Structure formats: structure tokens, C-alpha cells
mmCIF file of C-alpha atoms and ligand atoms in Angstrom:
data_model
loop_
_atom_site.group_PDB
_atom_site.id
_atom_site.type_symbol
_atom_site.label_atom_id
_atom_site.label_comp_id
_atom_site.label_asym_id
_atom_site.label_seq_id
_atom_site.Cartn_x
_atom_site.Cartn_y
_atom_site.Cartn_z
ATOM 1 C CA TYR S 119 -11.876 9.533 -0.656
ATOM 2 C CA GLN S 120 -15.529 10.053 -0.785
ATOM 3 C CA THR S 121 -17.228 8.589 1.807
ATOM 4 C CA ASN S 122 -20.054 6.124 1.198
ATOM 5 C CA ASN S 123 -23.710 5.579 1.903
ATOM 6 C CA HIS S 124 -25.012 2.413 3.471
ATOM 7 C CA THR S 125 -27.069 2.062 6.271
ATOM 8 C CA ALA S 126 -26.978 -0.619 8.447
ATOM 9 C CA ALA S 127 -30.708 -1.137 7.573
ATOM 10 C CA ASN S 128 -29.439 -4.127 4.674
ATOM 11 C CA LYS S 129 -25.847 -5.240 6.420
ATOM 12 C CA ALA S 130 -26.331 -8.876 7.808
ATOM 13 C CA ASP S 131 -27.816 -9.179 4.666
ATOM 14 C CA THR S 132 -25.148 -8.615 3.305
ATOM 15 C CA VAL S 133 -21.764 -9.627 5.407
ATOM 16 C CA GLN S 134 -23.893 -13.516 4.600
ATOM 17 C CA SER S 135 -24.732 -13.000 0.171
ATOM 18 C CA LYS S 136 -22.253 -10.519 -0.865
ATOM 19 C CA TYR S 137 -18.534 -11.238 0.158
ATOM 20 C CA ILE S 138 -16.803 -14.656 -0.348
ATOM 21 C CA ASN S 139 -14.395 -13.307 1.969
ATOM 22 C CA GLN S 140 -14.630 -12.608 5.825
ATOM 23 C CA PRO S 141 -12.940 -9.904 6.908
ATOM 24 C CA LEU S 142 -9.192 -10.873 9.416
ATOM 25 C CA VAL S 143 -10.578 -9.501 11.977
ATOM 26 C CA SER S 144 -13.410 -7.250 13.316
ATOM 27 C CA HIS S 145 -12.077 -6.014 17.023
ATOM 28 C CA ILE S 146 -10.391 -3.395 14.935
ATOM 29 C CA TYR S 147 -10.926 -1.677 12.143
ATOM 30 C CA THR S 148 -7.717 -2.376 9.388
ATOM 31 C CA ALA S 149 -6.648 -1.608 6.754
ATOM 32 C CA ASP S 150 -3.969 -1.390 3.812
ATOM 33 C CA PRO S 151 -2.298 -4.864 4.732
ATOM 34 C CA SER S 152 1.464 -4.897 3.398
ATOM 35 C CA ALA S 153 1.798 -8.756 4.461
ATOM 36 C CA HIS S 154 5.070 -10.691 4.760
ATOM 37 C CA VAL S 155 6.607 -13.634 5.494
ATOM 38 C CA PHE S 156 9.515 -13.818 8.414
ATOM 39 C CA ASN S 157 10.254 -17.369 10.227
ATOM 40 C CA ASN S 158 7.414 -19.114 8.575
ATOM 41 C CA ARG S 159 4.445 -17.664 9.816
ATOM 42 C CA ILE S 160 2.964 -14.668 8.269
ATOM 43 C CA TYR S 161 3.238 -10.943 9.483
ATOM 44 C CA ILE S 162 0.401 -8.789 8.313
ATOM 45 C CA TYR S 163 1.222 -4.647 8.553
ATOM 46 C CA PRO S 164 -1.861 -3.128 8.682
ATOM 47 C CA SER S 165 -3.121 0.472 8.489
ATOM 48 C CA HIS S 166 -5.134 1.422 11.821
ATOM 49 C CA ASP S 167 -8.127 3.294 10.611
ATOM 50 C CA THR S 168 -10.445 5.358 13.652
ATOM 51 C CA ALA S 169 -13.202 7.060 13.515
ATOM 52 C CA THR S 170 -11.842 10.507 14.930
ATOM 53 C CA GLY S 171 -14.977 12.566 13.548
ATOM 54 C CA ALA S 172 -12.662 14.561 11.467
ATOM 55 C CA PRO S 173 -13.927 15.548 8.198
ATOM 56 C CA GLY S 174 -13.679 13.206 5.135
ATOM 57 C CA ASN S 175 -12.992 14.941 2.408
ATOM 58 C CA GLU S 176 -10.387 14.350 -1.190
ATOM 59 C CA GLN S 177 -7.223 14.895 2.015
ATOM 60 C CA GLY S 178 -8.666 12.048 3.466
ATOM 61 C CA ASP S 179 -8.709 13.575 6.271
ATOM 62 C CA HIS S 180 -11.458 11.399 7.410
ATOM 63 C CA PHE S 181 -8.084 8.750 7.369
ATOM 64 C CA ASP S 182 -6.536 9.830 11.173
ATOM 65 C CA MET S 183 -4.846 7.542 11.771
ATOM 66 C CA MET S 184 -2.895 7.197 16.121
ATOM 67 C CA ASP S 185 -0.782 3.744 15.615
ATOM 68 C CA TYR S 186 0.086 0.837 14.088
ATOM 69 C CA HIS S 187 -0.925 -3.091 15.172
ATOM 70 C CA VAL S 188 0.889 -6.071 13.871
ATOM 71 C CA PHE S 189 -0.710 -9.543 13.087
ATOM 72 C CA SER S 190 0.521 -12.354 12.073
ATOM 73 C CA MET S 191 -0.279 -15.892 11.941
ATOM 74 C CA ASP S 192 0.503 -19.879 10.756
ATOM 75 C CA GLY S 193 -1.240 -19.522 7.102
ATOM 76 C CA VAL S 194 -4.020 -18.829 5.929
ATOM 77 C CA GLY S 195 -7.193 -19.803 7.889
ATOM 78 C CA SER S 196 -5.610 -19.878 11.442
ATOM 79 C CA LYS S 197 -5.440 -18.759 14.121
ATOM 80 C CA VAL S 198 -4.771 -14.125 13.970
ATOM 81 C CA THR S 199 -2.541 -12.914 16.545
ATOM 82 C CA ASP S 200 -3.110 -8.672 17.476
ATOM 83 C CA HIS S 201 0.045 -8.687 18.677
ATOM 84 C CA GLY S 202 -1.060 -4.830 20.316
ATOM 85 C CA VAL S 203 0.596 -1.057 19.500
ATOM 86 C CA ALA S 204 3.628 -1.495 17.475
ATOM 87 C CA LEU S 205 4.045 2.730 17.376
ATOM 88 C CA SER S 206 2.316 5.165 18.376
ATOM 89 C CA LEU S 207 2.336 9.168 16.384
ATOM 90 C CA LYS S 208 3.050 10.102 19.903
ATOM 91 C CA ASP S 209 6.407 8.288 19.463
ATOM 92 C CA ILE S 210 7.371 9.461 16.558
ATOM 93 C CA PRO S 211 9.271 13.373 16.181
ATOM 94 C CA TRP S 212 8.806 14.323 13.678
ATOM 95 C CA ALA S 213 5.180 13.424 12.840
ATOM 96 C CA GLY S 214 2.413 15.561 13.117
ATOM 97 C CA ARG S 215 -1.643 13.228 12.003
ATOM 98 C CA GLN S 216 -2.527 10.670 10.193
ATOM 99 C CA LEU S 217 -0.531 7.378 9.998
ATOM 100 C CA TRP S 218 -1.407 6.253 7.171
ATOM 101 C CA ALA S 219 -0.028 2.596 5.250
ATOM 102 C CA PRO S 220 2.728 0.842 6.121
ATOM 103 C CA ASP S 221 5.158 -1.202 5.566
ATOM 104 C CA ALA S 222 8.008 -4.046 6.356
ATOM 105 C CA ALA S 223 11.529 -5.639 5.959
ATOM 106 C CA TYR S 224 13.668 -8.013 8.133
ATOM 107 C CA ALA S 225 17.705 -7.297 7.303
ATOM 108 C CA ASN S 226 20.968 -6.624 9.581
ATOM 109 C CA GLY S 227 18.864 -9.497 12.523
ATOM 110 C CA LYS S 228 16.886 -6.724 12.860
ATOM 111 C CA TYR S 229 13.322 -5.578 11.317
ATOM 112 C CA TYR S 230 12.247 -1.907 9.627
ATOM 113 C CA LEU S 231 8.683 -0.325 10.337
ATOM 114 C CA TYR S 232 7.788 2.185 7.368
ATOM 115 C CA PHE S 233 5.356 4.111 7.118
ATOM 116 C CA PRO S 234 3.742 7.864 6.081
ATOM 117 C CA ALA S 235 3.063 10.605 7.423
ATOM 118 C CA LYS S 236 2.321 14.033 7.817
ATOM 119 C CA ASN S 237 5.370 16.123 9.326
ATOM 120 C CA LYS S 238 4.645 19.355 11.299
ATOM 121 C CA GLN S 239 3.879 21.295 8.137
ATOM 122 C CA ASP S 240 1.563 19.039 7.489
ATOM 123 C CA ILE S 241 2.947 17.877 3.968
ATOM 124 C CA PHE S 242 3.288 13.977 3.689
ATOM 125 C CA GLN S 243 7.398 12.263 4.217
ATOM 126 C CA ILE S 244 7.975 8.638 5.117
ATOM 127 C CA GLY S 245 9.043 7.712 8.369
ATOM 128 C CA VAL S 246 11.014 4.670 9.890
ATOM 129 C CA ALA S 247 11.029 2.935 13.108
ATOM 130 C CA VAL S 248 12.705 -1.080 14.478
ATOM 131 C CA SER S 249 13.052 -3.683 16.160
ATOM 132 C CA ASP S 250 14.588 -7.331 17.693
ATOM 133 C CA LYS S 251 11.322 -8.894 16.776
ATOM 134 C CA PRO S 252 8.622 -8.801 13.767
ATOM 135 C CA GLU S 253 6.090 -7.856 15.655
ATOM 136 C CA GLY S 254 7.199 -4.860 17.301
ATOM 137 C CA PRO S 255 7.149 -3.156 19.375
ATOM 138 C CA PHE S 256 8.644 -0.492 17.379
ATOM 139 C CA LYS S 257 11.189 2.877 17.898
ATOM 140 C CA ALA S 258 10.556 4.921 15.688
ATOM 141 C CA ALA S 259 13.610 6.882 13.816
ATOM 142 C CA ALA S 260 14.693 10.912 15.430
ATOM 143 C CA GLU S 261 13.722 12.411 11.549
ATOM 144 C CA PRO S 262 12.241 10.893 8.548
ATOM 145 C CA ILE S 263 13.701 9.882 6.095
ATOM 146 C CA LYS S 264 16.087 11.989 3.581
ATOM 147 C CA ASN S 265 14.430 13.294 0.421
ATOM 148 C CA SER S 266 11.731 10.760 1.026
ATOM 149 C CA PHE S 267 8.388 12.747 0.644
ATOM 150 C CA SER S 268 4.306 11.017 0.127
ATOM 151 C CA MET S 269 3.250 8.248 1.772
ATOM 152 C CA ASP S 270 2.748 3.881 0.354
ATOM 153 C CA PRO S 271 5.789 2.848 0.808
ATOM 154 C CA ALA S 272 6.102 -0.640 -0.575
ATOM 155 C CA VAL S 273 9.713 -2.358 0.321
ATOM 156 C CA PHE S 274 10.759 -5.167 -1.748
ATOM 157 C CA ALA S 275 13.718 -6.977 -1.066
ATOM 158 C CA ASP S 276 15.392 -8.921 -4.287
ATOM 159 C CA ASP S 277 16.864 -11.912 -4.119
ATOM 160 C CA ASP S 278 20.742 -10.534 -4.159
ATOM 161 C CA GLY S 279 20.149 -8.374 -1.031
ATOM 162 C CA SER S 280 18.546 -5.832 -2.031
ATOM 163 C CA HIS S 281 16.545 -3.288 -0.392
ATOM 164 C CA TYR S 282 13.872 -1.511 -2.722
ATOM 165 C CA MET S 283 11.475 1.249 -1.354
ATOM 166 C CA TYR S 284 8.245 1.764 -3.703
ATOM 167 C CA PHE S 285 6.010 5.013 -2.888
ATOM 168 C CA GLY S 286 3.471 7.876 -4.192
ATOM 169 C CA GLY S 287 0.009 8.233 -3.770
ATOM 170 C CA ILE S 288 -1.982 11.723 -5.536
ATOM 171 C CA SER S 289 -4.141 13.571 -4.150
ATOM 172 C CA GLY S 290 -4.261 13.467 -0.470
ATOM 173 C CA GLY S 291 -0.728 11.909 -0.652
ATOM 174 C CA GLN S 292 0.572 14.822 -2.419
ATOM 175 C CA LEU S 293 2.032 13.064 -5.021
ATOM 176 C CA GLN S 294 1.548 15.828 -7.748
ATOM 177 C CA ARG S 295 2.860 18.750 -5.794
ATOM 178 C CA TRP S 296 6.371 16.623 -5.798
ATOM 179 C CA ASP S 297 8.924 17.616 -9.787
ATOM 180 C CA ASN S 298 12.049 16.721 -10.046
ATOM 181 C CA ASN S 299 12.630 15.989 -6.438
ATOM 182 C CA VAL S 300 10.824 19.353 -5.963
ATOM 183 C CA TYR S 301 8.199 20.563 -3.750
ATOM 184 C CA HIS S 302 4.772 22.630 -5.470
ATOM 185 C CA ALA S 303 2.646 23.267 -2.376
ATOM 186 C CA ASP S 304 0.262 24.426 -5.100
ATOM 187 C CA ALA S 305 0.292 22.246 -7.359
ATOM 188 C CA THR S 306 -2.759 20.108 -8.482
ATOM 189 C CA ASN S 307 -4.249 17.127 -9.529
ATOM 190 C CA LYS S 308 -4.612 16.540 -13.182
ATOM 191 C CA TYR S 309 -7.204 14.700 -15.569
ATOM 192 C CA GLY S 310 -6.340 16.147 -19.243
ATOM 193 C CA GLU S 311 -3.770 15.747 -22.229
ATOM 194 C CA GLU S 312 -0.371 15.342 -19.909
ATOM 195 C CA LEU S 313 1.264 12.738 -18.771
ATOM 196 C CA ALA S 314 -0.108 11.229 -15.273
ATOM 197 C CA VAL S 315 1.944 11.902 -12.665
ATOM 198 C CA LEU S 316 4.111 8.408 -12.215
ATOM 199 C CA PRO S 317 5.355 6.998 -8.620
ATOM 200 C CA ARG S 318 8.753 7.162 -7.685
ATOM 201 C CA MET S 319 11.232 4.524 -5.892
ATOM 202 C CA ALA S 320 14.860 4.341 -4.634
ATOM 203 C CA ARG S 321 17.351 1.291 -3.401
ATOM 204 C CA LEU S 322 17.372 1.398 0.315
ATOM 205 C CA GLY S 323 20.664 1.696 2.196
ATOM 206 C CA LYS S 324 22.985 -1.205 3.765
ATOM 207 C CA ASP S 325 21.508 0.575 6.764
ATOM 208 C CA MET S 326 17.513 0.447 6.057
ATOM 209 C CA LEU S 327 17.530 4.164 7.352
ATOM 210 C CA SER S 328 18.240 5.982 3.911
ATOM 211 C CA PHE S 329 18.245 6.206 0.247
ATOM 212 C CA ALA S 330 20.724 4.981 -1.297
ATOM 213 C CA GLU S 331 20.540 6.955 -3.943
ATOM 214 C CA PRO S 332 18.031 10.260 -5.766
ATOM 215 C CA VAL S 333 14.539 9.333 -6.284
ATOM 216 C CA LYS S 334 13.442 8.577 -8.968
ATOM 217 C CA GLU S 335 10.446 8.060 -11.341
ATOM 218 C CA ILE S 336 8.973 4.014 -12.610
ATOM 219 C CA LYS S 337 7.945 4.234 -16.170
ATOM 220 C CA ILE S 338 4.806 2.403 -16.169
ATOM 221 C CA VAL S 339 3.863 2.451 -20.315
ATOM 222 C CA ASP S 340 1.109 -0.012 -22.305
ATOM 223 C CA LYS S 341 2.120 -2.802 -24.762
ATOM 224 C CA ASN S 342 3.617 -0.688 -27.214
ATOM 225 C CA GLY S 343 6.053 1.283 -24.304
ATOM 226 C CA ASN S 344 3.619 4.793 -24.200
ATOM 227 C CA LEU S 345 3.215 6.100 -20.373
ATOM 228 C CA PHE S 346 -0.612 6.762 -19.674
ATOM 229 C CA LYS S 347 -1.899 10.167 -19.637
ATOM 230 C CA ALA S 348 -3.755 11.918 -16.743
ATOM 231 C CA LYS S 349 -6.861 10.962 -18.423
ATOM 232 C CA ASP S 350 -6.285 7.418 -18.588
ATOM 233 C CA ASN S 351 -7.787 7.305 -15.017
ATOM 234 C CA ASP S 352 -9.054 3.946 -15.102
ATOM 235 C CA LYS S 353 -4.858 2.503 -15.580
ATOM 236 C CA ARG S 354 -2.644 4.779 -14.495
ATOM 237 C CA PHE S 355 -1.174 4.583 -10.537
ATOM 238 C CA PHE S 356 -2.410 6.361 -8.054
ATOM 239 C CA GLU S 357 -1.300 4.604 -5.025
ATOM 240 C CA ALA S 358 -0.874 1.880 -3.123
ATOM 241 C CA ALA S 359 2.929 0.653 -5.112
ATOM 242 C CA TRP S 360 2.996 -2.875 -3.882
ATOM 243 C CA VAL S 361 6.175 -5.060 -6.379
ATOM 244 C CA HIS S 362 6.697 -8.771 -6.197
ATOM 245 C CA LYS S 363 8.802 -11.344 -8.298
ATOM 246 C CA TYR S 364 7.305 -13.974 -10.000
ATOM 247 C CA LYS S 365 9.426 -16.159 -12.446
ATOM 248 C CA GLY S 366 12.270 -13.897 -12.194
ATOM 249 C CA ARG S 367 10.206 -10.684 -13.302
ATOM 250 C CA TYR S 368 8.981 -7.662 -11.408
ATOM 251 C CA TYR S 369 5.273 -7.373 -11.121
ATOM 252 C CA PHE S 370 4.614 -3.574 -9.496
ATOM 253 C CA SER S 371 0.403 -3.405 -9.065
ATOM 254 C CA TYR S 372 -1.125 -0.651 -7.517
ATOM 255 C CA SER S 373 -4.260 1.361 -7.210
ATOM 256 C CA THR S 374 -5.916 3.755 -10.056
ATOM 257 C CA GLY S 375 -7.736 5.478 -7.210
ATOM 258 C CA ASP S 376 -10.837 7.288 -8.296
ATOM 259 C CA THR S 377 -11.366 4.958 -10.788
ATOM 260 C CA HIS S 378 -10.272 1.527 -7.803
ATOM 261 C CA ASN S 379 -9.061 -1.571 -9.781
ATOM 262 C CA ILE S 380 -5.435 -2.654 -8.275
ATOM 263 C CA CYS S 381 -3.784 -2.806 -11.390
ATOM 264 C CA TYR S 382 0.610 -4.609 -12.726
ATOM 265 C CA ALA S 383 2.527 -4.370 -15.371
ATOM 266 C CA ILE S 384 5.520 -6.208 -15.633
ATOM 267 C CA GLY S 385 9.348 -5.945 -16.086
ATOM 268 C CA ASP S 386 12.622 -7.058 -15.812
ATOM 269 C CA ASN S 387 14.809 -5.215 -12.581
ATOM 270 C CA PRO S 388 13.095 -3.395 -10.083
ATOM 271 C CA TYR S 389 13.487 0.006 -11.857
ATOM 272 C CA GLY S 390 11.516 -0.403 -15.032
ATOM 273 C CA PRO S 391 10.020 -0.177 -17.180
ATOM 274 C CA PHE S 392 6.989 -2.226 -16.617
ATOM 275 C CA THR S 393 4.870 -2.262 -19.173
ATOM 276 C CA TYR S 394 0.979 -2.655 -18.176
ATOM 277 C CA GLN S 395 -1.132 -5.834 -18.603
ATOM 278 C CA GLY S 396 -4.460 -5.642 -16.529
ATOM 279 C CA ILE S 397 -6.481 -5.653 -13.431
ATOM 280 C CA ILE S 398 -5.519 -8.397 -10.830
ATOM 281 C CA LEU S 399 -8.262 -7.182 -8.214
ATOM 282 C CA HIS S 400 -12.010 -5.055 -9.178
ATOM 283 C CA PRO S 401 -13.034 -2.378 -6.960
ATOM 284 C CA VAL S 402 -14.458 -3.298 -3.918
ATOM 285 C CA GLU S 403 -16.737 -1.980 -1.224
ATOM 286 C CA GLY S 404 -15.614 1.480 -0.195
ATOM 287 C CA TRP S 405 -13.442 4.181 -2.043
ATOM 288 C CA THR S 406 -10.041 3.277 -1.411
ATOM 289 C CA ASN S 407 -8.539 -0.340 -2.755
ATOM 290 C CA HIS S 408 -4.642 -1.307 -1.178
ATOM 291 C CA HIS S 409 -3.155 -4.638 -1.796
ATOM 292 C CA SER S 410 -0.137 -7.065 -0.855
ATOM 293 C CA ILE S 411 0.870 -9.820 -3.041
ATOM 294 C CA VAL S 412 2.657 -12.358 -0.804
ATOM 295 C CA GLN S 413 3.583 -16.502 -1.236
ATOM 296 C CA PHE S 414 3.853 -18.409 1.253
ATOM 297 C CA LYS S 415 3.843 -22.759 1.671
ATOM 298 C CA ASN S 416 4.038 -22.844 -2.615
ATOM 299 C CA LYS S 417 0.394 -20.281 -3.039
ATOM 300 C CA TRP S 418 0.189 -17.196 -3.460
ATOM 301 C CA TYR S 419 -2.060 -14.538 -2.438
ATOM 302 C CA LEU S 420 -3.579 -11.779 -2.033
ATOM 303 C CA PHE S 421 -3.918 -8.757 0.534
ATOM 304 C CA TYR S 422 -7.028 -6.070 0.779
ATOM 305 C CA HIS S 423 -9.427 -4.355 2.202
ATOM 306 C CA ASP S 424 -12.805 -3.342 2.051
ATOM 307 C CA VAL S 425 -15.511 -2.022 3.852
ATOM 308 C CA GLN S 426 -17.731 -4.838 4.728
ATOM 309 C CA LEU S 427 -17.840 -4.127 8.898
ATOM 310 C CA SER S 428 -18.964 -0.627 9.005
ATOM 311 C CA GLY S 429 -20.004 0.527 5.846
ATOM 312 C CA HIS S 430 -17.822 3.470 5.689
ATOM 313 C CA THR S 431 -15.061 4.462 3.728
ATOM 314 C CA HIS S 432 -12.823 5.201 5.937
ATOM 315 C CA LEU S 433 -13.205 1.909 9.012
ATOM 316 C CA ARG S 434 -11.976 -0.072 6.710
ATOM 317 C CA ASN S 435 -11.113 -4.950 7.137
ATOM 318 C CA ILE S 436 -8.364 -6.786 5.922
ATOM 319 C CA LYS S 437 -9.055 -10.045 3.916
ATOM 320 C CA VAL S 438 -7.125 -12.413 2.165
ATOM 321 C CA THR S 439 -7.858 -14.510 -1.075
ATOM 322 C CA GLU S 440 -5.585 -16.406 -3.488
ATOM 323 C CA LEU S 441 -3.892 -15.395 -6.219
ATOM 324 C CA THR S 442 -3.518 -17.172 -8.446
ATOM 325 C CA TYR S 443 -1.116 -16.876 -12.403
ATOM 326 C CA ASN S 444 -1.959 -18.057 -15.822
ATOM 327 C CA ALA S 445 0.626 -20.438 -17.576
ATOM 328 C CA ASP S 446 1.968 -16.971 -19.457
ATOM 329 C CA GLY S 447 2.945 -15.129 -15.870
ATOM 330 C CA THR S 448 -0.016 -12.698 -15.839
ATOM 331 C CA ILE S 449 -2.792 -13.145 -12.974
ATOM 332 C CA VAL S 450 -6.044 -14.344 -13.248
ATOM 333 C CA PRO S 451 -8.156 -11.595 -12.361
ATOM 334 C CA ILE S 452 -9.903 -11.464 -9.151
ATOM 335 C CA LYS S 453 -14.353 -10.108 -8.207
ATOM 336 C CA ALA S 454 -14.349 -10.377 -4.396
ATOM 337 C CA MET S 455 -17.356 -9.999 -4.322
ATOM 338 C CA LYS S 456 -20.522 -11.903 -5.780
HETATM 339 O O1 LIG F 181 -5.124 4.533 4.634
HETATM 340 C C1 LIG F 181 -5.101 5.717 3.759
HETATM 341 C C2 LIG F 181 -5.549 5.183 2.750
HETATM 342 O O2 LIG F 181 -5.978 4.756 1.867
HETATM 343 C C3 LIG F 181 -3.706 4.536 1.677
HETATM 344 O O3 LIG F 181 -2.256 5.793 2.227
HETATM 345 C C4 LIG F 181 -4.028 5.040 0.576
HETATM 346 O O4 LIG F 181 -3.372 4.039 0.482
HETATM 347 C C5 LIG F 181 -5.450 4.199 0.721
HETATM 348 O O5 LIG F 181 -5.616 3.310 1.013
#
């Protein structure tokens, strides 16, 4: 997660000419937008980036977020409402620091906010908070979700009412430290011939507060059915899992991290395996690339972020653009800069 060195000097120029879409909000920095349609309105659950002065390093210490805001809008292009602080670090009993990329779901007449944070031992886990309203405020459970680890939760609601959480991220997200659901503090990232670390998932319990089954790995394979190696870093999973369904098939999309692509793979069921298809979103400005995909009124949208407003990797701004499919169900790749 290295910072980039953009200067303010040429910014006015780049704002005019370089970006295909403009930030959805500019009064605060926002990132990792998870979008959902609730009550016929688009709700966005992003990270809230802040400049706390935390040092920039590979562990991502500079992503030092302290709270979440929820945003909503009638449709793409409509006014965006900031609903204010929905959950604060100080109100999460188990959390120590770093509120990273969240997601949300609706069930049982309630709204659930899922979020990663480092616990008091500085190990990432995933928490849940509950509200009667999609915009919150949310009340956090006293403990993280049992058996959860790493970060970037994404909750997919299937047509039969089942909810599945997909999660994990290597490097700063600590996923490389988890093998067979056991923690190894000293495990490091690999970049060679060994198999790439796989993202994880679990079906959520009916209470939406727990996992209903042991955490499983998700296989992302090439067209020959082979898993990627750690060195295949333009394709292998790094972070930012998202799942959506299109014409009965399951699309698992994710960021390749150090090569900055949003890629996707398609499977026949929520557990995979998922077969790699290609790039959805080419690298954006800033080190991280993180997205969500949602259908609204017969159109599909890709929410993402870049660093147009700040020029700094840890101070991002959320954006949206339309997503289109080819007749065979593959996605037309997007370049978000001219
Ligand atoms: O926002 C902090 C981290 O940056 C997220 O959890 C990652 O996906 C990356 O976007």
C-alpha cells in the first residue's frame, strides 16, 4: 500500500481532462463503496478515509479510519445524501483500530453492517452492527463474529434467502497468516511458485450475526481448472471480494492488489469453483482498487474509488459508472481514466 507522489500543481488540469466520472461526494474522503438497493433507493456503505498522520507502510497503517458514514441516492446522477456517522470505532467494544471496507445486508426486518477492524491484539477480525434503518446508526455486537478473520467482508444475498459472507485480503489484510483457520503470526506473503492464498467464505446463520458453517476457501481457477500461483499477481486474489448474480450464474470479483486490477471469475453456485474471466476495471489512480456491482432499474453499475480529490492513496473518493455485459455474460472491461 505505498503512497503515490502526485503534486497539487497539475491537479486542476487533471480534474478537467483525465477522469471519466466525478466523485460522488467531496466533503469527506470515502473509499471501498459497497452499494445495495434497499426500499428502491441506492445505499452506499464506504470506508471513511481520514488523514490521522499514521505512517504509510505495507501493512496499510495509513488507512487509519475511525468511523463509517452511509450515503444514499434516488438513482445514479441524483443528489447524494450523507446520513452522518453510522458507527464509530469508540462504540465497538472489541475493536482497536482501522475500520476498513464494510458491507451491509437486510434480513429479519433489520439492517446489518459488516466491518473489519483490528482487535486489541492488532489482528483483523470481522464485526457486525445492527440497525432498524439502512442508514443506521448501527449498534455493534460486543464481540467480533466467531471464527472470523482478516478483512473486506462482502455479503451476498441469494434468491433463496441464504446469505454468504466472502472475505479476506493478503498483505496488510493478514490473510496469509491463516492456514486451515489457524493463525500463524509469522507467516509472510509469498511471490513464487507456491499456490496463491485463496479468499474465504461462510454462509451466515439465520441470526445474521454468526457463521452457520466452518470457513471455507474459494477456488479461483483458470480455463484448465488450475489454481493460480503466488507469482500470478495480475490475476490472483489479493482483497476486495464481491459476489453478484447475473442470469443465474455467480460472479466473484476482486482486486489483484499490487497489480491494481479488478478481475472476475464465474461459478455455478455460491461456493465455486469460479473460473477466471478477465479484468472488469483497469487500475485507477491510487494504489488500491476496490469496487461493488449492483443492479438498479434494469441497469448495472460499478461503484469504485480513486484519488482524484487528494492525490494520496489513503484519501480516496467514491465514484460510479455503468457496467455492461456481452451476450455470453462476460463483462465489458472499464478504463476509468481517459
Ligand atoms: O480501505 C482500506 C483497504 O484498502 C481496504 O480494506 C482494501 O480493500 C483497500 O481498498
